[in-house]
Coordinates of C-alpha atoms in Angstrom, one line a residue:
Chain A
M1 CA 128.8 95.3 97.7
I2 CA 127.2 95.3 101.5
D3 CA 129.9 94.2 103.8
K4 CA 130.1 94.4 107.7
E5 CA 131.4 98.0 106.8
T6 CA 128.7 99.3 105.0
I7 CA 126.2 97.9 107.7
E8 CA 128.4 99.6 110.4
K9 CA 128.3 102.7 108.8
I10 CA 124.5 102.4 107.6
S11 CA 123.8 101.5 111.3
K12 CA 125.1 104.6 112.7
L13 CA 123.3 107.2 110.6
A14 CA 120.2 104.8 111.4
R15 CA 121.0 105.1 115.2
L16 CA 120.9 101.4 115.5
E17 CA 123.2 98.9 117.1
F18 CA 123.8 95.5 116.4
S19 CA 125.7 92.4 117.7
E20 CA 128.2 90.6 115.5
K21 CA 126.0 88.0 114.8
E22 CA 123.4 90.2 113.7
K23 CA 126.1 92.1 111.2
E24 CA 126.3 88.6 109.9
D25 CA 122.5 88.0 109.1
L26 CA 122.1 91.8 107.7
V27 CA 124.7 91.4 105.5
K28 CA 123.2 88.3 104.1
K29 CA 119.8 89.3 103.9
L30 CA 120.2 92.7 102.7
S31 CA 122.7 91.8 100.0
N32 CA 119.7 89.3 98.6
I33 CA 117.2 91.9 99.1
L34 CA 119.7 95.1 97.4
G35 CA 121.3 92.4 95.0
Y36 CA 117.2 92.1 93.6
V37 CA 116.4 95.6 93.6
E38 CA 119.3 95.8 91.2
N39 CA 117.2 94.9 88.6
L40 CA 116.0 98.4 88.0
Q41 CA 119.1 99.3 87.0
S42 CA 118.7 97.5 83.5
I43 CA 115.3 99.9 82.6
D44 CA 116.0 103.0 80.4
T45 CA 114.8 106.0 82.3
T46 CA 116.6 108.8 80.4
G47 CA 114.5 111.7 80.7
V48 CA 111.7 110.3 82.8
E49 CA 110.2 112.5 85.4
I50 CA 110.0 111.6 88.8
T51 CA 106.6 110.4 90.6
Y52 CA 107.0 111.4 94.2
N53 CA 103.4 111.5 95.1
P54 CA 101.0 109.6 93.1
N55 CA 98.2 112.0 92.9
G56 CA 100.4 115.0 92.1
F57 CA 98.4 117.5 94.3
E58 CA 100.6 120.5 94.6
N59 CA 101.0 122.3 98.4
Q60 CA 97.4 123.0 99.6
F61 CA 97.0 125.7 101.9
R62 CA 94.2 126.4 104.8
K63 CA 93.6 129.6 106.4
D64 CA 95.6 130.5 109.2
E65 CA 93.4 130.8 112.0
V66 CA 94.2 130.8 115.3
K67 CA 92.7 127.6 116.8
E68 CA 93.2 126.3 120.4
S69 CA 96.1 123.9 120.2
M70 CA 96.4 120.7 122.2
P71 CA 96.9 120.8 126.1
R72 CA 100.1 120.5 127.6
E73 CA 99.1 117.7 130.1
L74 CA 97.9 115.9 126.7
V75 CA 101.0 116.5 124.7
L76 CA 103.4 115.5 127.9
Q77 CA 101.4 112.5 128.6
N78 CA 103.8 109.4 127.0
A79 CA 106.8 111.2 127.8
P80 CA 109.3 108.8 129.1
D81 CA 110.7 111.9 131.5
K82 CA 109.3 115.1 131.9
D83 CA 109.6 117.9 134.4
V84 CA 108.1 121.4 134.9
G85 CA 106.2 120.7 132.1
C86 CA 108.7 120.0 129.6
F87 CA 110.1 117.1 128.2
K88 CA 113.5 116.0 130.0
V89 CA 116.7 114.8 128.2
P90 CA 119.8 113.5 129.6
K91 CA 122.5 116.8 129.8
V92 CA 123.8 117.8 126.4
L93 CA 126.3 120.1 127.8
D94 CA 129.0 120.2 130.8
Chain B
M1 CA 74.0 87.6 114.2
L2 CA 77.2 89.2 113.3
N3 CA 77.0 87.9 109.9
L4 CA 74.2 89.8 108.9
S5 CA 74.8 93.0 106.5
I6 CA 75.1 96.8 107.9
K7 CA 71.9 97.2 106.5
E8 CA 69.9 94.3 107.9
L9 CA 71.6 95.1 111.6
S10 CA 71.1 98.6 111.1
N11 CA 67.2 97.9 109.9
K12 CA 67.1 95.3 113.1
L13 CA 68.3 98.3 115.4
K14 CA 66.0 100.9 114.2
T15 CA 63.1 98.5 114.5
K16 CA 64.0 97.2 118.0
Q17 CA 64.4 93.8 117.0
I18 CA 67.6 93.8 118.5
S19 CA 69.4 96.4 120.7
S20 CA 72.7 97.8 120.2
L21 CA 74.1 96.1 123.7
E22 CA 73.1 93.2 122.6
L23 CA 74.7 93.1 119.4
T24 CA 77.9 94.5 121.2
K25 CA 77.7 91.5 123.9
A26 CA 77.6 89.1 120.9
S27 CA 80.6 90.2 119.6
L28 CA 82.6 90.1 122.6
D29 CA 81.1 86.7 123.4
R30 CA 82.4 85.8 120.3
I31 CA 86.1 87.3 120.9
N32 CA 85.8 85.2 124.1
T33 CA 85.5 82.0 122.8
T34 CA 87.5 82.3 119.7
D35 CA 90.6 84.5 120.1
S36 CA 91.9 82.7 122.6
K37 CA 92.8 80.7 119.2
L38 CA 93.1 83.3 116.8
K39 CA 94.9 86.3 118.3
A40 CA 93.0 89.1 116.6
F41 CA 93.1 91.4 118.9
L42 CA 95.9 93.4 120.8
H43 CA 92.9 95.1 123.3
V44 CA 89.4 94.8 123.7
A45 CA 88.1 98.0 124.8
K46 CA 85.0 96.2 126.5
E47 CA 83.9 98.8 128.8
E48 CA 84.1 101.8 126.2
A49 CA 82.2 99.4 123.9
L50 CA 79.0 98.4 126.5
D51 CA 79.1 102.4 127.5
A52 CA 78.7 103.5 123.4
A53 CA 76.2 100.6 122.6
K54 CA 73.9 102.3 125.6
I55 CA 74.2 105.3 124.5
V56 CA 72.7 104.2 120.6
D57 CA 70.3 102.2 122.7
K58 CA 69.0 105.5 124.2
K59 CA 69.1 107.2 121.0
I60 CA 66.7 104.9 119.2
A61 CA 64.5 104.7 122.9
N62 CA 64.2 108.6 122.4
G63 CA 63.7 108.4 118.5
E64 CA 66.5 110.2 117.4
K65 CA 67.7 109.6 114.2
I66 CA 70.9 107.4 113.8
S67 CA 73.3 106.8 111.2
V68 CA 73.8 103.5 109.6
L69 CA 76.6 102.8 111.2
A70 CA 75.4 103.6 114.6
G71 CA 75.6 100.6 116.9
I72 CA 77.2 98.2 114.9
P73 CA 80.4 96.5 116.1
M74 CA 83.7 97.0 114.4
A75 CA 87.4 96.7 115.1
V76 CA 90.9 98.9 114.1
K77 CA 93.7 98.0 113.5
D78 CA 96.5 99.2 115.8
N79 CA 98.2 101.5 114.1
I80 CA 95.2 103.8 113.8
C81 CA 95.1 106.3 117.0
T82 CA 92.1 105.8 119.4
K83 CA 92.0 108.7 121.8
G84 CA 92.5 107.4 125.2
I85 CA 92.9 103.3 123.9
K86 CA 96.2 102.2 123.5
T87 CA 98.0 102.1 119.7
T88 CA 100.8 100.0 119.5
C89 CA 101.5 99.8 116.1
A90 CA 102.8 95.8 117.5
S91 CA 106.0 97.6 118.5
K92 CA 107.6 97.2 122.0
L93 CA 108.5 100.6 121.3
L94 CA 105.0 102.0 121.8
K95 CA 103.7 99.1 123.8
D96 CA 102.3 102.0 126.6
F97 CA 101.5 104.8 123.8
V98 CA 98.1 106.2 124.6
P99 CA 97.2 108.7 121.7
P100 CA 95.8 111.9 123.3
Y101 CA 93.8 112.6 120.1
D102 CA 91.9 110.3 117.4
A103 CA 92.3 109.8 113.7
T104 CA 90.1 111.7 111.6
V105 CA 88.7 108.2 110.4
M106 CA 87.9 107.3 114.2
K107 CA 86.6 111.2 114.8
N108 CA 84.0 110.5 112.3
L109 CA 83.2 106.7 112.8
N110 CA 82.5 107.8 116.9
E111 CA 80.1 110.7 115.6
K112 CA 78.2 108.4 114.1
N113 CA 78.3 106.3 116.9
V114 CA 79.9 103.0 116.1
I115 CA 80.8 100.3 118.6
M116 CA 84.3 100.3 118.6
I117 CA 85.2 96.7 119.9
G118 CA 89.0 97.0 119.9
K119 CA 92.5 97.6 118.3
T120 CA 93.7 94.4 115.8
N121 CA 97.0 92.8 115.3
L122 CA 99.4 93.9 112.4
D123 CA 102.6 93.2 111.5
E124 CA 105.3 96.0 113.5
F125 CA 104.5 99.4 112.1
A126 CA 102.6 97.5 109.5
M127 CA 105.9 96.1 108.0
G128 CA 105.0 92.4 106.8
G129 CA 102.6 89.9 104.9
S130 CA 101.8 87.7 107.4
T131 CA 101.3 89.8 110.9
E132 CA 103.9 87.4 112.4
N133 CA 106.3 90.6 112.7
S134 CA 104.0 91.5 115.7
A135 CA 105.8 92.1 119.0
F136 CA 102.9 90.8 120.7
E137 CA 101.4 87.6 119.2
I138 CA 101.2 85.6 116.4
T139 CA 97.5 85.8 114.4
K140 CA 96.0 82.5 112.9
N141 CA 94.2 81.9 109.5
P142 CA 90.8 81.0 110.6
W143 CA 90.2 78.6 107.7
D144 CA 93.6 76.8 109.0
L145 CA 95.1 77.5 112.4
E146 CA 98.5 76.6 110.7
R147 CA 98.7 79.1 107.9
V148 CA 99.2 82.7 108.3
P149 CA 96.2 85.3 108.0
G150 CA 98.1 87.5 105.6
G151 CA 99.4 91.2 106.7
S152 CA 100.5 93.5 107.7
S153 CA 96.5 94.0 108.7
G154 CA 96.4 90.4 109.1
G155 CA 94.2 91.0 112.9
S156 CA 91.7 93.1 111.1
A157 CA 90.9 90.5 108.4
V158 CA 90.1 87.9 111.0
A159 CA 88.2 89.7 113.3
V160 CA 85.9 90.0 110.1
S161 CA 86.3 86.7 108.4
S162 CA 85.6 85.2 111.7
N163 CA 82.3 87.1 112.6
Q164 CA 84.0 88.5 115.8
V165 CA 82.7 92.1 114.0
V166 CA 81.2 93.5 111.1
Y167 CA 83.5 95.3 109.3
S168 CA 86.9 96.7 110.1
L169 CA 89.7 98.9 109.5
G170 CA 93.1 98.6 108.1
S171 CA 96.5 100.1 106.7
D172 CA 97.6 99.4 103.0
T173 CA 101.1 100.4 101.8
G174 CA 101.6 97.8 99.1
G175 CA 98.8 95.0 100.1
S176 CA 98.2 95.4 103.4
V177 CA 94.7 95.2 103.3
R178 CA 93.6 93.3 99.9
Q179 CA 96.2 90.4 100.5
P180 CA 94.8 89.4 104.2
A181 CA 91.4 90.0 102.7
A182 CA 92.5 87.4 99.8
F183 CA 94.2 85.0 102.7
N184 CA 90.8 85.1 104.5
G185 CA 87.9 85.1 101.9
I186 CA 86.6 88.6 102.7
I187 CA 86.4 91.9 101.1
G188 CA 89.2 94.7 101.0
L189 CA 89.5 97.6 99.6
K190 CA 92.1 100.4 99.3
P191 CA 91.1 103.6 97.8
T192 CA 92.6 105.9 96.0
Y193 CA 95.7 107.8 97.6
G194 CA 93.8 110.7 99.4
R195 CA 90.2 109.3 99.5
I196 CA 90.5 108.8 103.1
S197 CA 92.4 111.2 105.5
R198 CA 95.5 109.4 106.9
Y199 CA 95.5 112.0 109.9
G200 CA 96.6 110.0 113.2
L201 CA 97.2 106.6 110.8
V202 CA 101.0 105.8 112.2
A203 CA 103.2 106.7 109.1
F204 CA 105.1 104.2 107.6
A205 CA 105.9 105.1 103.5
S206 CA 103.5 108.5 103.0
S207 CA 103.7 108.1 99.5
L208 CA 102.1 104.9 99.5
D209 CA 99.6 104.5 102.8
Q210 CA 95.9 104.7 102.6
I211 CA 93.9 103.4 105.0
G212 CA 91.6 100.6 103.7
I213 CA 87.9 98.7 104.7
F214 CA 87.2 95.1 105.5
T215 CA 84.1 93.9 104.9
K216 CA 82.0 90.2 104.2
N217 CA 79.8 92.0 101.3
I218 CA 80.4 94.4 98.9
E219 CA 77.5 96.5 99.9
D220 CA 78.6 97.1 103.6
C221 CA 82.3 98.0 102.0
A222 CA 80.6 100.9 100.0
I223 CA 78.5 102.1 102.8
V224 CA 81.6 102.5 105.1
L225 CA 83.2 104.3 102.6
E226 CA 80.4 106.8 102.1
E227 CA 81.1 107.3 105.8
I228 CA 84.8 107.6 106.0
A229 CA 85.9 108.8 102.5
G230 CA 86.7 113.1 101.9
K231 CA 88.5 116.0 102.5
D232 CA 90.4 116.9 105.6
Q233 CA 92.0 119.9 107.0
M234 CA 94.4 117.8 109.0
D235 CA 95.8 115.8 106.2
S236 CA 97.2 118.0 103.4
T237 CA 97.3 114.8 100.9
S238 CA 93.5 114.1 101.1
A239 CA 91.6 115.1 98.1
D240 CA 89.3 117.6 97.8
I241 CA 87.3 115.7 95.3
D242 CA 83.1 114.5 95.8
V243 CA 82.6 111.5 97.7
D244 CA 80.1 109.4 95.4
S245 CA 77.3 107.3 97.0
Y246 CA 78.8 104.3 96.1
S247 CA 76.3 102.1 97.7
E248 CA 74.1 103.4 94.4
Y249 CA 76.4 101.9 92.2
I250 CA 76.0 98.4 93.9
S251 CA 74.3 95.8 91.9
K252 CA 74.1 97.7 88.5
P253 CA 74.8 95.9 85.2
I254 CA 78.1 95.8 83.8
N255 CA 76.8 95.0 80.1
G256 CA 79.8 96.4 78.0
M257 CA 82.1 97.3 80.7
K258 CA 85.6 96.7 79.3
I259 CA 88.0 94.5 81.6
A260 CA 91.8 94.1 80.9
V261 CA 93.7 91.5 82.5
P262 CA 97.4 92.3 82.7
R263 CA 99.3 89.1 81.3
E264 CA 102.4 89.8 83.5
L265 CA 100.1 88.8 86.7
M266 CA 99.1 85.6 85.4
Q267 CA 102.3 83.9 84.5
D268 CA 104.9 81.7 86.0
G269 CA 104.8 81.7 89.9
V270 CA 101.1 81.9 90.1
Q271 CA 99.6 79.0 91.9
E272 CA 97.7 76.9 89.3
D273 CA 94.5 76.7 91.7
I274 CA 94.2 80.7 91.6
K275 CA 94.8 80.8 87.6
N276 CA 92.0 78.5 87.2
A277 CA 89.8 80.3 89.7
L278 CA 90.5 83.8 87.7
K279 CA 89.8 82.0 84.6
S280 CA 86.7 80.8 85.8
S281 CA 85.9 84.2 87.0
I282 CA 86.6 85.6 83.9
E283 CA 83.7 83.7 82.2
K284 CA 81.6 84.6 84.5
L285 CA 81.9 88.3 84.0
E286 CA 81.9 87.8 80.4
E287 CA 78.2 86.0 81.0
L288 CA 77.2 88.9 82.6
G289 CA 78.3 91.1 79.8
A290 CA 81.6 92.3 80.5
V291 CA 84.0 92.3 77.4
V292 CA 87.5 90.9 79.1
E293 CA 90.8 91.1 77.1
E294 CA 94.5 90.3 77.8
I295 CA 96.9 93.1 77.7
S296 CA 100.6 93.5 78.5
L297 CA 101.3 95.8 81.2
E298 CA 105.3 95.8 80.9
N299 CA 106.4 97.8 83.7
L300 CA 104.4 96.0 86.5
K301 CA 106.9 93.7 86.5
H302 CA 109.4 96.1 88.5
S303 CA 107.3 97.0 90.8
V304 CA 108.7 94.9 93.7
E305 CA 111.9 96.3 93.5
T306 CA 110.7 99.9 93.1
Y307 CA 108.5 99.4 96.2
Y308 CA 111.6 97.9 98.1
I309 CA 113.3 101.2 97.7
I310 CA 110.4 103.6 98.3
A311 CA 108.8 102.2 101.0
P312 CA 112.1 101.4 103.0
S313 CA 113.5 105.2 102.0
E314 CA 110.2 106.6 103.2
A315 CA 110.1 104.4 106.5
S316 CA 113.4 105.1 107.8
S317 CA 112.7 109.1 107.5
N318 CA 109.2 108.5 109.5
L319 CA 110.2 106.1 112.0
S320 CA 113.4 108.8 112.9
R321 CA 111.1 110.4 115.3
Y322 CA 111.0 107.1 117.8
D323 CA 114.0 108.6 119.7
G324 CA 112.6 107.7 123.5
I325 CA 112.3 111.4 124.1
R326 CA 108.3 112.7 123.4
F327 CA 106.7 109.3 123.4
G328 CA 107.6 105.3 123.3
D329 CA 109.7 103.5 125.4
R330 CA 113.4 104.7 126.3
A331 CA 116.1 102.7 127.3
K332 CA 117.0 102.0 131.1
E333 CA 120.9 102.5 130.4
F334 CA 122.3 105.0 128.1
K335 CA 125.6 106.8 128.0
S336 CA 124.5 110.2 126.2
L337 CA 121.9 111.7 124.5
E338 CA 122.8 110.5 121.3
D339 CA 123.2 106.9 123.0
L340 CA 119.7 107.3 124.3
Y341 CA 118.3 107.6 120.9
I342 CA 120.4 104.4 120.2
Q343 CA 119.3 102.3 122.9
S344 CA 115.7 103.1 122.9
R345 CA 115.3 102.4 119.1
T346 CA 117.6 99.3 119.5
L347 CA 115.6 97.6 122.0
G348 CA 112.4 98.9 120.9
F349 CA 112.1 97.9 117.2
G350 CA 112.0 94.2 116.0
D351 CA 113.9 92.7 112.8
E352 CA 112.0 93.2 110.2
V353 CA 111.5 97.1 111.1
K354 CA 115.3 97.6 111.3
R355 CA 115.7 95.7 108.5
R356 CA 113.9 98.3 106.3
I357 CA 115.2 101.2 108.4
M358 CA 118.6 99.7 107.7
I359 CA 117.8 99.1 103.5
G360 CA 116.2 102.9 103.4
T361 CA 119.2 104.4 105.3
Y362 CA 121.2 103.1 102.7
T363 CA 119.2 103.8 99.5
L364 CA 119.0 107.5 100.8
S365 CA 122.3 107.8 101.5
A366 CA 125.4 109.9 99.9
G367 CA 126.5 107.9 96.6
Y368 CA 123.5 105.5 96.4
Y369 CA 120.4 108.4 96.1
D370 CA 120.8 108.4 92.7
A371 CA 121.3 105.0 91.8
Y372 CA 118.3 103.7 93.9
Y373 CA 116.5 106.5 95.3
K374 CA 115.5 108.7 92.0
K375 CA 115.8 105.6 90.1
A376 CA 113.0 103.9 91.5
L377 CA 110.8 107.3 91.4
Q378 CA 111.6 107.2 87.7
V379 CA 110.6 103.5 87.4
R380 CA 107.2 104.7 89.4
T381 CA 106.7 107.2 86.9
L382 CA 106.9 104.2 84.1
I383 CA 104.5 102.1 86.2
K384 CA 101.7 104.8 86.8
R385 CA 102.3 105.2 82.9
D386 CA 101.5 102.0 82.2
F387 CA 98.2 102.3 84.0
E388 CA 97.4 105.2 82.3
E389 CA 97.5 104.0 78.8
A390 CA 95.2 101.0 80.0
F391 CA 92.5 103.3 81.1
K392 CA 92.1 105.2 78.1
K393 CA 90.7 101.8 76.8
Y394 CA 89.8 99.6 79.5
D395 CA 87.2 100.6 82.7
V396 CA 88.8 98.0 85.3
I397 CA 91.8 96.2 85.4
L398 CA 91.6 92.4 86.7
T399 CA 94.6 90.5 88.4
P400 CA 94.7 88.1 91.0
T401 CA 95.1 89.3 94.6
T402 CA 98.0 87.4 95.6
P403 CA 100.0 84.7 93.8
N404 CA 99.7 81.9 96.6
T405 CA 97.1 81.5 98.8
A406 CA 97.9 81.6 102.6
F407 CA 101.0 79.7 103.6
K408 CA 102.4 78.1 106.5
I409 CA 103.0 80.3 110.1
G410 CA 107.2 80.0 109.9
E411 CA 107.6 79.3 106.3
K412 CA 108.8 82.7 104.7
I413 CA 110.0 84.3 107.9
N414 CA 113.5 83.8 107.6
N415 CA 113.6 84.8 103.8
P416 CA 112.5 88.2 103.5
L417 CA 112.6 88.3 99.8
A418 CA 110.4 85.5 99.2
M419 CA 107.8 87.6 101.5
Y420 CA 108.3 90.7 99.8
L421 CA 107.3 88.8 96.3
E422 CA 104.3 87.8 97.3
D423 CA 103.2 91.3 97.0
I424 CA 103.5 91.6 93.0
C425 CA 100.0 92.1 92.2
T426 CA 99.3 94.5 94.7
I427 CA 101.8 96.8 95.1
P428 CA 101.7 98.5 91.5
V429 CA 98.3 99.9 92.8
N430 CA 100.0 101.5 95.7
M431 CA 103.0 103.0 93.5
A432 CA 100.0 104.6 91.2
G433 CA 97.9 105.9 93.9
L434 CA 95.0 104.1 92.5
P435 CA 91.9 102.1 94.1
G436 CA 92.1 98.5 94.2
I437 CA 89.1 96.0 95.8
S438 CA 90.3 92.1 96.8
I439 CA 86.9 89.5 96.5
P440 CA 86.6 86.0 97.0
C441 CA 86.6 84.1 93.8
G442 CA 87.2 80.3 94.5
F443 CA 89.6 77.7 97.1
D444 CA 92.4 75.8 96.3
K445 CA 92.7 72.4 97.1
N446 CA 93.6 72.9 100.8
A447 CA 90.7 74.8 101.0
M448 CA 92.3 78.0 101.6
P449 CA 90.3 81.1 99.9
I450 CA 91.5 82.7 97.1
G451 CA 91.0 86.7 95.8
M452 CA 91.1 88.7 92.7
Q453 CA 91.8 92.2 92.5
F454 CA 90.0 94.7 90.5
I455 CA 91.5 98.0 90.1
S456 CA 90.2 101.3 88.6
K457 CA 91.4 104.6 87.7
A458 CA 91.9 107.4 90.7
F459 CA 88.9 108.1 92.3
D460 CA 86.4 105.7 90.6
E461 CA 85.6 103.7 93.5
K462 CA 82.3 103.7 92.1
T463 CA 83.1 101.3 89.2
L464 CA 84.7 99.0 91.4
F465 CA 81.9 98.8 93.6
K466 CA 79.6 98.3 90.3
V467 CA 81.8 95.6 88.8
A468 CA 82.6 93.4 92.2
S469 CA 78.8 93.6 93.1
A470 CA 77.8 92.2 90.2
Y471 CA 80.4 89.1 90.5
Q472 CA 79.6 89.0 93.9
N473 CA 75.8 88.7 93.2
A474 CA 76.3 86.0 90.5
T475 CA 78.4 84.0 93.1
D476 CA 78.6 82.7 96.7
Y477 CA 82.1 82.5 97.5
H478 CA 81.5 85.2 99.7
K479 CA 78.7 83.5 101.8
K480 CA 81.5 80.9 103.0
S481 CA 82.6 81.4 106.6
P482 CA 85.6 79.2 108.4
K483 CA 84.4 76.6 111.1
L484 CA 86.1 77.3 114.3

């Protein structure tokens, strides 16, 4: 079920790139892991609800108050590239 | 000095028998002499720690009231944000990341004038069970330097078991605090989902992650939890439920306490020495007045499968933020904006992290979502129901923490599935969002520590402290330290 083509398709979605050798290794290891999780298919879950969040809390809201936010210099301090108070990215439009 | 309890140290500080500066220097010295071998730390915040110690000593000299944690050296897993101090998640991608803010736990602890000695090693982004997936160094088990310390919070566990610090923080998504605690012969607590704020804990799997605590004795663990538990406006998953005075439940009798042992977690695949240690522990608990019975929690055996769908799915989504734009390393060469993302991620992430992103992307992708992700969330409900059913009749569930003791470095690194199966006893607890604690209960034939796990109802940590302290008072496994 997991072949080289699947790996290539998924890696595109995940924004990752792999060498031919890495792809072969991934086919092997992912087949092994996904083969194991296949066990779940044998469990009858008809009508069983879904648990997304273990404590079942609903949305929790706080008061909408005006507060000071983080200073811009701090927000930008870890940026690999920045200019005039903004994050800088390569040209998107020609 | 560093093997004393928090209370003992705090009393010595308050009565000026020792100064925080002396204690901090003792911790730094210990790291200096042992960490070239152990590699528990990724960075030691020496200057900051010494400055913090001087402040505490001044407060004491001025007769100011101080917290029980003030002046005592502790360590923090390097996926918990520390303002102005590098937080790398043991990833190449974040090797230079300096958080502009403190995680809420750190903010709370800093207000109590703790001495944050440094940041500890982990499996990259907390993904792994051996700390071998760190991009920077391999942490060694102080009981046998050829063995792993467990993971992913391996560095935090070693820092405590080798007496480099008094206590430490880790994070636990599928066992990452309890498993290394067991491998190191110390105490490791994963509180209830929502008990401690996760604001500033770098997200791995958001429906499972919880910050946890490592200590050498159970009372210390209760004291630290009291100080860091509670509702936080910055984390909407933190619970608005009162925090108990956990230390009041230490050394209380456990007469009539009902303990269940799920047979699914005591079967084949559990090392013989561990089974025997559990059997003796059960006898000990019965001597102390507890009633122990075997039960069946049928769906627990599916926990690992469920986990390896849910955790990678959530991780693949959480880790999409690492794109080389706002923080983290950016690749030097790229052809376009999209290629910048791809190259930065490909260069920055290690193998195990990439594998999990791939699994998660696959299980969430069109055509597979229902068969994998939705199915896993339904089985999760079944696992949760098994626990709920058991807790109608029992106060506590007892299991081994791990099916095996610490394995050799390199032994499982090329077999991810074998590594994953080591988490069989700890994963169900995260699935159901319950609290679990690992405490030392013996040694195997190679003199490696064995841990057992107590599980209680959600937000019932006080019962864990009660039963674990009763056991601890009747045994001396927690008093043993590795020879270094």
